Coordinates of C-alpha atoms and ligand atoms in Angstrom, one line a residue:
Chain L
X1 CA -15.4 20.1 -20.5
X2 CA -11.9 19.9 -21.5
X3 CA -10.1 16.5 -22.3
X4 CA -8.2 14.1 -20.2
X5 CA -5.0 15.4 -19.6
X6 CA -1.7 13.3 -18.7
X7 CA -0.2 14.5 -15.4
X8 CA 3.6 15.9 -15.3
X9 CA 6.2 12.9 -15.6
X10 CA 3.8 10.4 -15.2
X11 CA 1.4 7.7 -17.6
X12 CA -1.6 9.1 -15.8
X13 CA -4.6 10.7 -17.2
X14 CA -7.0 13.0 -15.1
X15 CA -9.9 15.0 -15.8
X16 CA -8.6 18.6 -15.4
X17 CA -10.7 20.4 -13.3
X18 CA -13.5 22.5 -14.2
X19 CA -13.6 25.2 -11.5
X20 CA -11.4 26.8 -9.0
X21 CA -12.4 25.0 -5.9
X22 CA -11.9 21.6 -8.1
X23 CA -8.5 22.8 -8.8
X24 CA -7.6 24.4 -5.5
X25 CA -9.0 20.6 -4.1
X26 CA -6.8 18.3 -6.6
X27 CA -3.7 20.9 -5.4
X28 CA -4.7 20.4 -2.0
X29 CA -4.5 16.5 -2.4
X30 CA -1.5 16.4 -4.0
X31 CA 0.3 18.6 -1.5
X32 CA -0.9 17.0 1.0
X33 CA -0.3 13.5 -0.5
X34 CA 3.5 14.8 -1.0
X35 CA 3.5 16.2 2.8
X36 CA 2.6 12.4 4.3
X37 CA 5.1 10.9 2.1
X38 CA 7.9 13.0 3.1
X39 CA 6.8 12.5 7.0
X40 CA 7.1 8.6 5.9
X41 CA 10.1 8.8 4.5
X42 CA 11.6 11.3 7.3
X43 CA 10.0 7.9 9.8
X44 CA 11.6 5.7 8.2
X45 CA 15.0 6.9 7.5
X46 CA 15.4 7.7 11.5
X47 CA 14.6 4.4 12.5
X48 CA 17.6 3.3 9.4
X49 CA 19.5 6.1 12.3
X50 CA 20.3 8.1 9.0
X51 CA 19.6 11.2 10.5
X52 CA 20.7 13.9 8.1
X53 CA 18.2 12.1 5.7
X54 CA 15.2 12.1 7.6
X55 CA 15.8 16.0 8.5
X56 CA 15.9 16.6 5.0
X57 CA 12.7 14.6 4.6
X58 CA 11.5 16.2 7.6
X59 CA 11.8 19.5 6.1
X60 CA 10.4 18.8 2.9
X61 CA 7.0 17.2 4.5
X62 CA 7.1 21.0 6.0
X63 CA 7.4 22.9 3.2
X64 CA 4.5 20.5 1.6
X65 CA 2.2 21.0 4.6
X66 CA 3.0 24.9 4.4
X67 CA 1.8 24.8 0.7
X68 CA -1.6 22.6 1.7
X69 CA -2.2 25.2 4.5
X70 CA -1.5 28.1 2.2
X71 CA -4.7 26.4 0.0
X72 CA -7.2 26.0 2.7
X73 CA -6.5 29.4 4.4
X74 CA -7.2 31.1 0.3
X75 CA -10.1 28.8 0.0
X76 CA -11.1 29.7 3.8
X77 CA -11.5 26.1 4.2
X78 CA -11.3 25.2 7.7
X79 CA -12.5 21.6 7.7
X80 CA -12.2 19.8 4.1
X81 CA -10.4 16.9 3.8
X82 CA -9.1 16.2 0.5
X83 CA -10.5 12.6 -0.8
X84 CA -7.7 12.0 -2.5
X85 CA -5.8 13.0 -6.0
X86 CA -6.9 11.6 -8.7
X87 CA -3.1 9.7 -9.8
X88 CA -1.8 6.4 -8.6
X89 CA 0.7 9.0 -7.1
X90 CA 0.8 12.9 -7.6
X91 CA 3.5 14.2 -9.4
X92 CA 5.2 16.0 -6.4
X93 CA 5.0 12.9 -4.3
X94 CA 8.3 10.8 -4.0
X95 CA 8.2 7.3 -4.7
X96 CA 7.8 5.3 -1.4
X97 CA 10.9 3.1 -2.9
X98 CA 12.5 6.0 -4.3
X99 CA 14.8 5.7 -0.9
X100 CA 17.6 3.6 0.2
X101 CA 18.9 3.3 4.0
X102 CA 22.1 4.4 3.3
X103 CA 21.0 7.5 0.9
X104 CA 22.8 10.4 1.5
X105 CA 21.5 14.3 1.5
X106 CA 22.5 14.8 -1.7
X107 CA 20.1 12.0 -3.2
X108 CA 17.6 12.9 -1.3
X109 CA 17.7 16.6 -2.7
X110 CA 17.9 14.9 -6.0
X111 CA 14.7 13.2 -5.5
X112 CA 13.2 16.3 -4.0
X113 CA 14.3 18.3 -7.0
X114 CA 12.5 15.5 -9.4
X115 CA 9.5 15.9 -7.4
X116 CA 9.3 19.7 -7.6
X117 CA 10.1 20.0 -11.3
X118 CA 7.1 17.3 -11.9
X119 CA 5.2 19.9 -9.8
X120 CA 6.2 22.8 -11.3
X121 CA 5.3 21.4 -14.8
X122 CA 2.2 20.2 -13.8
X123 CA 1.0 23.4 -12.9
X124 CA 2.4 24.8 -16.0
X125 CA 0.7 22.2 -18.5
X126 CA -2.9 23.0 -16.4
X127 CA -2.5 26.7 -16.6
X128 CA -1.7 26.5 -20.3
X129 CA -4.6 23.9 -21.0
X130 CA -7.6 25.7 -18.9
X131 CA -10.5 27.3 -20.4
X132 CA -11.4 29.3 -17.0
X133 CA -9.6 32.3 -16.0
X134 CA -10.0 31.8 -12.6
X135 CA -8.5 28.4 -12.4
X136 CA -5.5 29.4 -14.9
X137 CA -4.4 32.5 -12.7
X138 CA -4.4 30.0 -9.8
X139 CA -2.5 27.3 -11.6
X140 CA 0.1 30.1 -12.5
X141 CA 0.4 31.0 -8.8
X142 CA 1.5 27.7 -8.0
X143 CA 3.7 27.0 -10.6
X144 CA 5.1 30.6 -9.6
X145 CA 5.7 29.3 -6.2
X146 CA 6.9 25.2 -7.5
X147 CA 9.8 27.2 -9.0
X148 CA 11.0 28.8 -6.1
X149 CA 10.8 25.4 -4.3
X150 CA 13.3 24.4 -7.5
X151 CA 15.5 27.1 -7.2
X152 CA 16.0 26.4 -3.5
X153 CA 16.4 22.7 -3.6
X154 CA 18.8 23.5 -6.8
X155 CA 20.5 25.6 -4.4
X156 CA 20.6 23.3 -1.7
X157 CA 21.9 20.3 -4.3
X158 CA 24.8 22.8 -5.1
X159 CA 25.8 22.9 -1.5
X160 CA 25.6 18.8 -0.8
X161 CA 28.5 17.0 -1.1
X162 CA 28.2 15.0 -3.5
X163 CA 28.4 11.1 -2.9
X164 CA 31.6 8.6 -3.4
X165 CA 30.8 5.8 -5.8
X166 CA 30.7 3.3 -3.2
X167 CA 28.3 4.7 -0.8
X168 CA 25.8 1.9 -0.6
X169 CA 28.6 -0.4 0.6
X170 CA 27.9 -1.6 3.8
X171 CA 30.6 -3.1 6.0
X172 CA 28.0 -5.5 7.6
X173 CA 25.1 -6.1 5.0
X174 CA 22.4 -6.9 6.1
X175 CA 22.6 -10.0 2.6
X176 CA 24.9 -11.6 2.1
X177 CA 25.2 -12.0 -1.7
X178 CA 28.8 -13.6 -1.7
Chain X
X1 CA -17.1 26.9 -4.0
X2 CA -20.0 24.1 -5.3
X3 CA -18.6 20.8 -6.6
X4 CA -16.3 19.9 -4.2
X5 CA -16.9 16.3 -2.4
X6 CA -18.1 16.6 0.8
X7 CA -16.2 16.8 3.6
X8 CA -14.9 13.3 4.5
X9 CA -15.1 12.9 8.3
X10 CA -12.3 9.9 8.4
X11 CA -9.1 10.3 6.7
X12 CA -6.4 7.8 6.1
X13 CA -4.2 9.2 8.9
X14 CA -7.2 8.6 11.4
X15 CA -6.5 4.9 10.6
X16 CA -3.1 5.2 11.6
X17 CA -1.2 4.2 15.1
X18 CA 1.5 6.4 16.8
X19 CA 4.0 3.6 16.4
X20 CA 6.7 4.3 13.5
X21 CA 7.4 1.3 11.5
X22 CA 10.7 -0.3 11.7
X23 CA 10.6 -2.0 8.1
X24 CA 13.4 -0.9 6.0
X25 CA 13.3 1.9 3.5
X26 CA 11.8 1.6 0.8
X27 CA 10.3 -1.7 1.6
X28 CA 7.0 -2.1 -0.2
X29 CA 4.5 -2.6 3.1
X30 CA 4.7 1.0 3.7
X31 CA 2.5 1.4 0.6
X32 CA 0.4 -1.3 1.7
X33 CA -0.1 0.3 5.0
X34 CA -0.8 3.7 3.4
X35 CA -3.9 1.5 1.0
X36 CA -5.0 0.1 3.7
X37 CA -6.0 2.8 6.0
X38 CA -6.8 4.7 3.0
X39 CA -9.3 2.0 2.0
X40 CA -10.4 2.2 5.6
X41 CA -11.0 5.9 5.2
X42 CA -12.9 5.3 1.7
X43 CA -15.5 2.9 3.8
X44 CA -15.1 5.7 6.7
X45 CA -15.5 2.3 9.1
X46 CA -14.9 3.5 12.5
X47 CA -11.5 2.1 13.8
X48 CA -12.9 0.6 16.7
X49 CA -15.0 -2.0 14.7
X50 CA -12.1 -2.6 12.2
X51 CA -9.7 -5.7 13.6
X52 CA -6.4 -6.5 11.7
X53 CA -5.3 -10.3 12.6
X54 CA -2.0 -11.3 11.6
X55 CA 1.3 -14.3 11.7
X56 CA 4.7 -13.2 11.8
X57 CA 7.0 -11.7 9.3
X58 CA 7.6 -8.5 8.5
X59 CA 4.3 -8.0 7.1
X60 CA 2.6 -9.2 10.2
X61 CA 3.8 -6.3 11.6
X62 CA 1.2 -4.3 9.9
X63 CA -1.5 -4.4 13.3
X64 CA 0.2 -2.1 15.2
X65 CA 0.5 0.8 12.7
X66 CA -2.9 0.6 12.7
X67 CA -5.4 2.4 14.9
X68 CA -7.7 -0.4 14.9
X69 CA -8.1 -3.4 17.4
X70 CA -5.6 -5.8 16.2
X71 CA -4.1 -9.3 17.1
X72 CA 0.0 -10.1 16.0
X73 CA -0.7 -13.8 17.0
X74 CA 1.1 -16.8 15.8
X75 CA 3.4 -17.5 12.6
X76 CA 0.7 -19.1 10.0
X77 CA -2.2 -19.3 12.2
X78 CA -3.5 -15.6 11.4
X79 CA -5.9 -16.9 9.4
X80 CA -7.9 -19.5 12.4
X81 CA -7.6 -16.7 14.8
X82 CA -9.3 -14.3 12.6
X83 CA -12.2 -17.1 11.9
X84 CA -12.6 -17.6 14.9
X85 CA -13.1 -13.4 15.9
X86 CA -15.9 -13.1 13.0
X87 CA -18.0 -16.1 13.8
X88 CA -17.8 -14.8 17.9
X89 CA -18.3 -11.1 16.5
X90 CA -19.5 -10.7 12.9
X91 CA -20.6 -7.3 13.6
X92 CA -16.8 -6.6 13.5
X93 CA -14.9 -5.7 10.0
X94 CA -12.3 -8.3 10.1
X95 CA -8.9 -7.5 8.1
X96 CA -6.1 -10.8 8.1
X97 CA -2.9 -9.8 7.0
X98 CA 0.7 -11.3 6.1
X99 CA 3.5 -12.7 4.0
X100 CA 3.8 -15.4 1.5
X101 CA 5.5 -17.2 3.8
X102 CA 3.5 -17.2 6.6
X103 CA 0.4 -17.8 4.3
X104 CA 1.5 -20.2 1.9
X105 CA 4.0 -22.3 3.9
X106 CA 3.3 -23.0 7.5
X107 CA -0.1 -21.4 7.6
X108 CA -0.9 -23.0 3.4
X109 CA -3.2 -25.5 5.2
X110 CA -5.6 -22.5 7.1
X111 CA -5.7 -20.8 3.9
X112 CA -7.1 -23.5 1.9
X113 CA -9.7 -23.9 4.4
X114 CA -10.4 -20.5 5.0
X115 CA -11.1 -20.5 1.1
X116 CA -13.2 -23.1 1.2
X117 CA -15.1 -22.2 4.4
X118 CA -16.0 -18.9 2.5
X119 CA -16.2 -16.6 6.2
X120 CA -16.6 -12.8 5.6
X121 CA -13.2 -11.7 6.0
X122 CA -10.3 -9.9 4.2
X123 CA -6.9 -11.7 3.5
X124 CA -4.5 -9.2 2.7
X125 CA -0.6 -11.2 1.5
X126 CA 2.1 -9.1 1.1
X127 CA 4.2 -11.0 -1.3
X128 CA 7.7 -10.6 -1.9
X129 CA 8.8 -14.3 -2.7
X130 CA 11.0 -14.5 -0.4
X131 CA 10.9 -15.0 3.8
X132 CA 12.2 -11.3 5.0
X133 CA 12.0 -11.3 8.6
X134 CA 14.4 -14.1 8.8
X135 CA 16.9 -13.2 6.7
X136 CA 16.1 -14.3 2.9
X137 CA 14.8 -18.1 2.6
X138 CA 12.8 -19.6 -0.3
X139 CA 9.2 -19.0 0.1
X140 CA 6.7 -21.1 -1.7
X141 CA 6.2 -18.0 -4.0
X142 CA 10.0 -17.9 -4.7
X143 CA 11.0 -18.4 -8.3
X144 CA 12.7 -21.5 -9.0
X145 CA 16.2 -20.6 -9.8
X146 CA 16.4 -17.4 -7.5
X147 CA 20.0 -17.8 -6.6
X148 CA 21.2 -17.4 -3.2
X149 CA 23.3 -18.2 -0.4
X150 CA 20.6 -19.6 1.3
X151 CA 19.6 -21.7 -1.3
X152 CA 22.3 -22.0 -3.4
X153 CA 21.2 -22.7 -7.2
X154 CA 17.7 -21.7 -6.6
X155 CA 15.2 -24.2 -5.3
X156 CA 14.5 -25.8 -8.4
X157 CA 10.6 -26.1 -7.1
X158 CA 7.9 -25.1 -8.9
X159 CA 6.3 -22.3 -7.4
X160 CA 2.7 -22.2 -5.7
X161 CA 0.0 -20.1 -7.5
X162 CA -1.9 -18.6 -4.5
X163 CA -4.9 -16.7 -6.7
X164 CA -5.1 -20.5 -8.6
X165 CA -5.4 -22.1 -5.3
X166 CA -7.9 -19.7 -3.7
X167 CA -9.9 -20.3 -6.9
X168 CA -10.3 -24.0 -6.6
X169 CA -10.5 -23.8 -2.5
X170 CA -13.7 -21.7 -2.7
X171 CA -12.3 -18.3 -2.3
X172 CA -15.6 -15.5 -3.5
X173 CA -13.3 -12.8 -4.4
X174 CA -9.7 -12.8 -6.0
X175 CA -8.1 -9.6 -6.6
X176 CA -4.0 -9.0 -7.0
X177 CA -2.7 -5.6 -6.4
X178 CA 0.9 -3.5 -6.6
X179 CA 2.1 -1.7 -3.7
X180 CA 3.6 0.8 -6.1
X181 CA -0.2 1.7 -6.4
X182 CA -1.3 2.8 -3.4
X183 CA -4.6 4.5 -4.7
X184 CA -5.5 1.7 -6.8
X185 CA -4.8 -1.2 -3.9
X186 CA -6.7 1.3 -1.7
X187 CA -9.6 1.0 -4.1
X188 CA -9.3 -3.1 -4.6
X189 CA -9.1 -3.6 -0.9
X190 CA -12.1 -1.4 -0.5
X191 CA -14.4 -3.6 -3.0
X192 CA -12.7 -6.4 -1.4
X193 CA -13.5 -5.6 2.2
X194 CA -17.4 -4.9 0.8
X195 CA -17.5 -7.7 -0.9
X196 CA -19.2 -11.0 0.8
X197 CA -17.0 -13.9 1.9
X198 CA -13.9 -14.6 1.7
X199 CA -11.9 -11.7 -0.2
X200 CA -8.3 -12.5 -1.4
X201 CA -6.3 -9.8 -2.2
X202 CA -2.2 -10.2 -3.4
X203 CA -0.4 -7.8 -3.2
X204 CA 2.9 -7.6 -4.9
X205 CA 5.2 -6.1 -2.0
X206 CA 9.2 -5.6 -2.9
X207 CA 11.1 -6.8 -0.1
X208 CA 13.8 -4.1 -1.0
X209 CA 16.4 -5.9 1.2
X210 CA 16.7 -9.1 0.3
X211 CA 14.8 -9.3 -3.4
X212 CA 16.4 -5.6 -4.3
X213 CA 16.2 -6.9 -8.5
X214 CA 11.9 -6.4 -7.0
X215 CA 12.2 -2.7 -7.4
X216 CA 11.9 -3.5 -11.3
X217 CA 8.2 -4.8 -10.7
X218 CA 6.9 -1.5 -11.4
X219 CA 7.9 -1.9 -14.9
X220 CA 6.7 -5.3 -15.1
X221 CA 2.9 -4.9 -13.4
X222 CA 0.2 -4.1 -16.0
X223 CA -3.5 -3.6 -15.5
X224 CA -5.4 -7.1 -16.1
X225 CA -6.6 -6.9 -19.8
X226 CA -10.2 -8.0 -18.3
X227 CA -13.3 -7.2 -16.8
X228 CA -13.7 -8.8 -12.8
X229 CA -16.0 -12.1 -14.0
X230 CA -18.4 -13.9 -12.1
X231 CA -17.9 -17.2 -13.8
X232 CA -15.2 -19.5 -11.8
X233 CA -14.1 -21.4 -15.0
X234 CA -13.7 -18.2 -16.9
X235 CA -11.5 -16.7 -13.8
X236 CA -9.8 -20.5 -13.8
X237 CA -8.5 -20.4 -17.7
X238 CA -7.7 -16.8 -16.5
X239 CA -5.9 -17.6 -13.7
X240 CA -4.0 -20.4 -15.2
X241 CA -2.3 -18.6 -18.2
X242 CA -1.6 -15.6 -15.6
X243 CA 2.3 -14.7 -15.3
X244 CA 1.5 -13.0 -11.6
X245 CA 2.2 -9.5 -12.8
X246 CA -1.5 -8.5 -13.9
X247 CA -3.2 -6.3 -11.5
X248 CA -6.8 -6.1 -10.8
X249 CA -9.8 -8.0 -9.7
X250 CA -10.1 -11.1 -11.5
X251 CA -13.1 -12.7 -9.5
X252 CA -16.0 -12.0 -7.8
X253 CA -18.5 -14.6 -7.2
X254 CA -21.4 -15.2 -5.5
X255 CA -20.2 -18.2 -3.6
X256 CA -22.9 -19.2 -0.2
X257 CA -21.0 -17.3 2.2
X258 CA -20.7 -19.5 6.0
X259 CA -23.4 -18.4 7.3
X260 CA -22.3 -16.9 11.2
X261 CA -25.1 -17.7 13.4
X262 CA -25.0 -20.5 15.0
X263 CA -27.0 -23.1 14.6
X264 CA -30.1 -24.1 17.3
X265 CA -28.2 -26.6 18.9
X266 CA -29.7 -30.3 18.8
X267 CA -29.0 -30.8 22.7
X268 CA -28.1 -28.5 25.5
X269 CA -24.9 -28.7 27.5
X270 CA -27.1 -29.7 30.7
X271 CA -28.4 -32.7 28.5
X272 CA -25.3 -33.6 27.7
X273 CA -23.7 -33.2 31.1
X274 CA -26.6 -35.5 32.8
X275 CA -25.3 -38.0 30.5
X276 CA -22.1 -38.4 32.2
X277 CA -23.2 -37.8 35.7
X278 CA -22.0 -40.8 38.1
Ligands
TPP301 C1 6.4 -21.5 14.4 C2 7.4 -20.6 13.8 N1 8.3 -21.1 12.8 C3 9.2 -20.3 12.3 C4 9.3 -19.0 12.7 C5 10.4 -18.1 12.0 N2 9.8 -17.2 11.1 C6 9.5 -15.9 11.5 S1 9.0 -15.0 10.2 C7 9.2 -16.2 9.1 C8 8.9 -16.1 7.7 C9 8.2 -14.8 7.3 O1 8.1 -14.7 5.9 P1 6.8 -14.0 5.3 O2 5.6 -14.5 5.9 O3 7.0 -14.1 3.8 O4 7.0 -12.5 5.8 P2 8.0 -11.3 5.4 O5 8.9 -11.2 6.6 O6 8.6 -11.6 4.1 O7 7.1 -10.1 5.3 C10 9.6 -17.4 9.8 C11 9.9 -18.7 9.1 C12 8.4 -18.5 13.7 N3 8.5 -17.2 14.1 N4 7.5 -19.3 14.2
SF4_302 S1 13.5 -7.3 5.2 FE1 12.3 -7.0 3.3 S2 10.2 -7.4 3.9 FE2 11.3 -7.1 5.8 S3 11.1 -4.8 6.2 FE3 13.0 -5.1 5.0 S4 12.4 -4.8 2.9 FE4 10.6 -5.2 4.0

């Protein structure tokens, strides 16, 4: 058994998993984990009526839910259910108070892009850290495909206009600090 | 493909309602919502025998995200309602949920006796010190010299210690819990929902909007350095020296839990009636 490891851009420890089908299971968790998230977030930035966010959002919880299909279909899993990861949060999900109502695209690709490089490294550290073969080549396949999710959000962040320093001002707050 | 868990036949999302919330971003009851039907999931309780009671506040508006039967009744009195569902039907899994306000202020007085009467139920408080859904008041979990235009120079009132409280009231299981830990409140409100009795479980829920400095708890919260204990005085001098940012359960007792059938009745109603007759 190998020892704990700690999990990309995070405190947490996990046991790294032994087999394939453990691995291809914690993936499936954590994409999946990441996919609900971004569904949240994409909720609740279109009831804020910020809707250029919660397409954004939207489309990220796709992407996710694409990658947690692409797992069960190689695993030909057809019902499993992932129990849950085992982190407080995986690394590629974002932080339920990572948002703010008045975000604009370009943070939101910024918090994508954090979420993808902790992905991407994650993968990376397992692959490098596995004793079996089978597991390693699979861990290497996803990190393969966590980088093109960087690249493409990199690319996406290059096209964003980038925010004024005053964007969280709000003309009619909902506190009134003053 | 051998040592993978077995297929779990309720997930989180089959706890879930259609209805979107309408709290603001980033506000820390999404995560609550996200334990709690993940703890739902973990029990795999069938929605239809789960029940979510609740006051009013933003928190209270936790029911209808839910999938289960639930009851958004009256600001502080969540707490009678729900006694009075699980003595009627204590084949039901009853959840009670809401804010520090509407559990420590105008509903303080149920809690201490729903502590005290020890009924198999769940009290979930989302606390974020501070009265959301109307705008930003003082709650009785507010600290004293929170500044605001509401209360300008802080309260100057020394704050109420709910778990301390629930402790001395009679409470059988005190837990406190982070929202920024959804996993790990999903796992304390699954031992607290199994537990016997009353179950108390805090949990520390930024109110993003009006307490924005809250974001910081997650640098704050820290795992309780302790085992959960049995022993009240050992959870007491716990309790007492606690600076509300330690997560974890810190009691679970073995309390007499009220027992739900009723009692043979000395009389009957006819008896009673023929009494009166003229
Ligand atoms: C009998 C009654 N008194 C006062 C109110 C106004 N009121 C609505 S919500 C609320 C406080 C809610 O605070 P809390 O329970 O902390 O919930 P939060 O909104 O912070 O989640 C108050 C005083 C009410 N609805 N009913
Ligand atoms: S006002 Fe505060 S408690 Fe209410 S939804 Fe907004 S962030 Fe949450």
């Amino acid at each position: 058994m190998n020892a704990a490891m700690q999990a990309a851009g995070t405190t947490i420890e996990y046991e790294p998993p032994r087999n394939l089908a453990e691995f291809m299971s914690l993936a499936l968790a954590m994409e999946s984990e990441a996919a609900q998230r971004y569904a949240e977030l994409a909720d609740a930035m279109e009831m804020a009526n910020n809707v250029e966010v919660a397409e954004l959002f939207r489309r990220m919880a796709n992407i996710e839910t694409g990658h947690a299909r692409a797992v069960m279909a190689q695993m030909h899993w057809r019902e499993y259910v992932p129990r849950g990861s085992p982190f407080s949060e995986g690394p590629e999900t974002p932080g339920e108070d990572a948002v703010h109502y008045l975000m604009q695209p370009y943070h939101a690709l910024e918090l994508a892009l954090a979420c993808e490089e902790r992905a991407e490294r994650f993968y990376a550290d397992l692959a490098a850290a596995v004793e079996d073969a089978e597991v390693r080549e699979a861990a290497r396949g996803l990190e393969a495909e966590e980088r093109e999710h960087v690249a493409l959000v990199r690319a996406w962040l290059a096209r964003a206009e980038k925010p004024a320093e005053n964007w969280a001002d709000d003309p009619d707050p909902p506190r009134y600090v003053d | 493909m051998n040592d993978v868990a077995p297929c779990a036949p309720r997930t989180a999302q089959t706890y879930k309602s259609a209805y979107k919330p309408i709290w603001c971003p980033g506000c820390g009851d999404y995560s609550v919502l996200s334990s709690v039907t993940k703890a739902l999931a973990m029990l795999d309780l069938p929605p239809e025998d789960v029940v979510v009671v609740s006051g009013i506040g933003c928190s209270s508006r936790i029911p209808a995200y839910t999938n289960c039967y639930g009851f958004h009744g009256v600001h502080g009195r969540s707490l009678a309602a729900a006694t009075g569902l699980k003595v009627a039907r204590p084949d039901l899994t009853v959840l009670v949920a809401g804010g520090d306000g509407d559990g420590y202020s105008i509903g303080g007085n149920h809690f201490l006796h729903a502590c005290r009467r020890n009924v198999d139920l769940t009290y979930i408080v989302m606390d974020n010190h501070v009265y959301g859904m109307t705008k930003g008041q003082p709650s009785p979990t507010t600290e004293p010299d929170w500044d605001s235009k509401l209360s300008p120079g802080g309260t100057k009132l020394r704050v109420f210690h709910p778990l301390v409280v629930a402790l001395a009231s009679g409470a059988n299981f005190i837990a406190r819990a982070f929202s920024g830990d959804p996993n790990g409140t999903a796992d304390i409100l699954a031992q607290a929902i199994r537990h016997p009795g009353f179950s108390f479980v805090e949990i520390l829920s930024p109110c993003v909007t009006f307490r924005p400095e809250q974001r910081e708890w997650k640098t704050q919260v820290r795992p309780a350095p302790v085992e959960p204990t049995t022993d009240a005085s050992r959870a007491a001098r716990r309790l007492m020296t606690d600076d509300g940012f330690n997560i974890g359960v810190l009691y679970a007792g073995d309390r007499p839990v009220c027992p739900l059938a009723p009692a043979e009745p000395r009389s009957r109603v006819e008896d009673l009636e023929a009494e009166f007759a003229l």
